Amino acid sequence: MTAEVTWHETKVTKAARQALKGHAGLCIWFTGLSGAGKSTLANKVEEELYQRGIHTYLLDGDNVRHGLSADLGFSERDRKEHIRRVAHVASLFVDAGTVVLTALISPFESDREQARSQFAEGEFLEVFVDCPVEVCASRDPKGLYDKAQRGLIQNFTGISAPYEAPRQADVTVNTAQNSIDECVGTVLSAVLDTLQLNVIGGKIQA
């Protein structure tokens, strides 16, 4: 960034946007191996929040690669840039008073911490979707593990590239040991506790 690029303050503040929506903004960051259930969980949690009158948006890592990150591959450098972009967009949603859910493998602890740093205290909830790689590979909904094991996909997390599990995730769910509905309940409870604000017309429904 050059010195000629300046920050322009807006008349409408974050607090005003949140007041209009009736709740605070929040980023729910789902991380885990491919096939662990991140997208499934994020979709179901978003649906539950939507039904409670909470303004939401879901940024799925694969979907973002169709547009904003269409120029990126899966090298460590490109993965870092992909996460940086998603985190920045997510921070804009939070600034607008929206609860944004992100579903990305985001394999490196440093990248997830960098993402967290884009948000104020209480605006970022890291959800570790824990599942053994053997179980993820047995699910293999996209056939990616099979291709990676045959050497057809390089830098595949869990096979030919590492995944650094969160050391202190805000929420941890295990989709190999618990049902999706149980995992959704765990995440939803943490989200509602974090929001701690009323919606227009009454309390956020538990």
PDB file of C-alpha atoms in Angstrom, residues 20-115:
ATOM      1  CA  LEU A  20     -30.555  -1.293  12.308  1.00  0.00           C
ATOM      2  CA  LYS A  21     -30.209  -5.078  12.070  1.00  0.00           C
ATOM      3  CA  GLY A  22     -30.845  -5.602  15.759  1.00  0.00           C
ATOM      4  CA  HIS A  23     -27.740  -7.674  16.475  1.00  0.00           C
ATOM      5  CA  ALA A  24     -23.962  -7.524  16.327  1.00  0.00           C
ATOM      6  CA  GLY A  25     -21.858  -8.755  13.447  1.00  0.00           C
ATOM      7  CA  LEU A  26     -19.842 -11.948  13.897  1.00  0.00           C
ATOM      8  CA  CYS A  27     -17.506 -14.154  11.849  1.00  0.00           C
ATOM      9  CA  ILE A  28     -17.914 -17.904  12.382  1.00  0.00           C
ATOM     10  CA  TRP A  29     -14.786 -19.490  10.895  1.00  0.00           C
ATOM     11  CA  PHE A  30     -15.156 -23.229  10.186  1.00  0.00           C
ATOM     12  CA  THR A  31     -11.827 -25.016   9.692  1.00  0.00           C
ATOM     13  CA  GLY A  32     -11.035 -28.690   9.129  1.00  0.00           C
ATOM     14  CA  LEU A  33     -10.035 -31.292   6.580  1.00  0.00           C
ATOM     15  CA  SER A  34     -11.827 -31.769   3.284  1.00  0.00           C
ATOM     16  CA  GLY A  35     -14.790 -34.039   3.970  1.00  0.00           C
ATOM     17  CA  ALA A  36     -14.932 -33.211   7.687  1.00  0.00           C
ATOM     18  CA  GLY A  37     -18.323 -31.547   7.266  1.00  0.00           C
ATOM     19  CA  LYS A  38     -17.496 -27.828   7.294  1.00  0.00           C
ATOM     20  CA  SER A  39     -19.856 -26.807   4.491  1.00  0.00           C
ATOM     21  CA  THR A  40     -22.653 -29.039   5.760  1.00  0.00           C
ATOM     22  CA  LEU A  41     -22.364 -27.600   9.265  1.00  0.00           C
ATOM     23  CA  ALA A  42     -22.061 -24.012   8.060  1.00  0.00           C
ATOM     24  CA  ASN A  43     -25.172 -24.380   5.903  1.00  0.00           C
ATOM     25  CA  LYS A  44     -27.227 -25.846   8.728  1.00  0.00           C
ATOM     26  CA  VAL A  45     -26.035 -23.289  11.278  1.00  0.00           C
ATOM     27  CA  GLU A  46     -26.829 -20.470   8.852  1.00  0.00           C
ATOM     28  CA  GLU A  47     -30.319 -21.868   8.344  1.00  0.00           C
ATOM     29  CA  GLU A  48     -30.899 -21.980  12.105  1.00  0.00           C
ATOM     30  CA  LEU A  49     -29.705 -18.388  12.505  1.00  0.00           C
ATOM     31  CA  TYR A  50     -31.792 -17.189   9.565  1.00  0.00           C
ATOM     32  CA  GLN A  51     -34.898 -18.746  11.107  1.00  0.00           C
ATOM     33  CA  ARG A  52     -34.190 -16.725  14.260  1.00  0.00           C
ATOM     34  CA  GLY A  53     -34.221 -13.469  12.313  1.00  0.00           C
ATOM     35  CA  ILE A  54     -30.448 -13.047  12.248  1.00  0.00           C
ATOM     36  CA  HIS A  55     -28.896 -11.536   9.123  1.00  0.00           C
ATOM     37  CA  THR A  56     -26.366 -14.011   7.713  1.00  0.00           C
ATOM     38  CA  TYR A  57     -24.144 -14.776   4.743  1.00  0.00           C
ATOM     39  CA  LEU A  58     -22.090 -17.892   3.989  1.00  0.00           C
ATOM     40  CA  LEU A  59     -18.693 -17.673   2.291  1.00  0.00           C
ATOM     41  CA  ASP A  60     -17.789 -21.195   1.181  1.00  0.00           C
ATOM     42  CA  GLY A  61     -14.156 -21.592   0.168  1.00  0.00           C
ATOM     43  CA  ASP A  62     -14.965 -23.497  -3.023  1.00  0.00           C
ATOM     44  CA  ASN A  63     -17.573 -20.929  -4.062  1.00  0.00           C
ATOM     45  CA  VAL A  64     -15.165 -18.041  -3.499  1.00  0.00           C
ATOM     46  CA  ARG A  65     -12.669 -19.764  -5.799  1.00  0.00           C
ATOM     47  CA  HIS A  66     -15.180 -19.404  -8.635  1.00  0.00           C
ATOM     48  CA  GLY A  67     -14.861 -15.625  -8.442  1.00  0.00           C
ATOM     49  CA  LEU A  68     -12.748 -13.626  -6.000  1.00  0.00           C
ATOM     50  CA  SER A  69     -10.027 -16.302  -5.832  1.00  0.00           C
ATOM     51  CA  ALA A  70     -10.396 -17.685  -9.356  1.00  0.00           C
ATOM     52  CA  ASP A  71      -6.776 -16.735 -10.063  1.00  0.00           C
ATOM     53  CA  LEU A  72      -5.395 -18.800  -7.169  1.00  0.00           C
ATOM     54  CA  GLY A  73      -4.229 -22.398  -7.000  1.00  0.00           C
ATOM     55  CA  PHE A  74      -3.438 -24.589  -4.001  1.00  0.00           C
ATOM     56  CA  SER A  75       0.199 -23.799  -3.275  1.00  0.00           C
ATOM     57  CA  GLU A  76       0.946 -22.647   0.266  1.00  0.00           C
ATOM     58  CA  ARG A  77       1.305 -19.083  -1.001  1.00  0.00           C
ATOM     59  CA  ASP A  78      -2.009 -19.175  -2.870  1.00  0.00           C
ATOM     60  CA  ARG A  79      -3.804 -20.724   0.094  1.00  0.00           C
ATOM     61  CA  LYS A  80      -2.546 -17.906   2.311  1.00  0.00           C
ATOM     62  CA  GLU A  81      -3.795 -15.318  -0.162  1.00  0.00           C
ATOM     63  CA  HIS A  82      -7.152 -17.084  -0.487  1.00  0.00           C
ATOM     64  CA  ILE A  83      -7.619 -16.968   3.285  1.00  0.00           C
ATOM     65  CA  ARG A  84      -6.511 -13.323   3.426  1.00  0.00           C
ATOM     66  CA  ARG A  85      -9.132 -12.377   0.844  1.00  0.00           C
ATOM     67  CA  VAL A  86     -11.929 -14.298   2.519  1.00  0.00           C
ATOM     68  CA  ALA A  87     -11.033 -12.856   5.930  1.00  0.00           C
ATOM     69  CA  HIS A  88     -11.098  -9.326   4.536  1.00  0.00           C
ATOM     70  CA  VAL A  89     -14.479  -9.813   2.874  1.00  0.00           C
ATOM     71  CA  ALA A  90     -15.797 -11.412   6.067  1.00  0.00           C
ATOM     72  CA  SER A  91     -14.632  -8.393   8.067  1.00  0.00           C
ATOM     73  CA  LEU A  92     -16.657  -6.141   5.760  1.00  0.00           C
ATOM     74  CA  PHE A  93     -19.758  -8.239   6.405  1.00  0.00           C
ATOM     75  CA  VAL A  94     -19.178  -7.972  10.160  1.00  0.00           C
ATOM     76  CA  ASP A  95     -18.708  -4.218   9.812  1.00  0.00           C
ATOM     77  CA  ALA A  96     -22.128  -4.179   8.135  1.00  0.00           C
ATOM     78  CA  GLY A  97     -23.661  -5.950  11.143  1.00  0.00           C
ATOM     79  CA  THR A  98     -24.002  -9.335   9.460  1.00  0.00           C
ATOM     80  CA  VAL A  99     -23.183 -12.759  10.893  1.00  0.00           C
ATOM     81  CA  VAL A 100     -20.881 -14.263   8.266  1.00  0.00           C
ATOM     82  CA  LEU A 101     -19.977 -17.947   8.175  1.00  0.00           C
ATOM     83  CA  THR A 102     -16.827 -19.095   6.371  1.00  0.00           C
ATOM     84  CA  ALA A 103     -16.069 -22.698   5.448  1.00  0.00           C
ATOM     85  CA  LEU A 104     -12.444 -23.189   4.421  1.00  0.00           C
ATOM     86  CA  ILE A 105      -9.855 -25.858   5.132  1.00  0.00           C
ATOM     87  CA  SER A 106      -7.497 -23.026   6.206  1.00  0.00           C
ATOM     88  CA  PRO A 107      -4.789 -25.528   7.185  1.00  0.00           C
ATOM     89  CA  PHE A 108      -2.220 -23.236   8.793  1.00  0.00           C
ATOM     90  CA  GLU A 109      -2.490 -21.844  12.320  1.00  0.00           C
ATOM     91  CA  SER A 110      -0.693 -18.631  11.357  1.00  0.00           C
ATOM     92  CA  ASP A 111      -3.209 -17.904   8.592  1.00  0.00           C
ATOM     93  CA  ARG A 112      -6.157 -18.462  10.911  1.00  0.00           C
ATOM     94  CA  GLU A 113      -4.589 -16.161  13.495  1.00  0.00           C
ATOM     95  CA  GLN A 114      -4.055 -13.564  10.779  1.00  0.00           C
ATOM     96  CA  ALA A 115      -7.729 -13.905   9.874  1.00  0.00           C
TER      97      ALA A 115
END
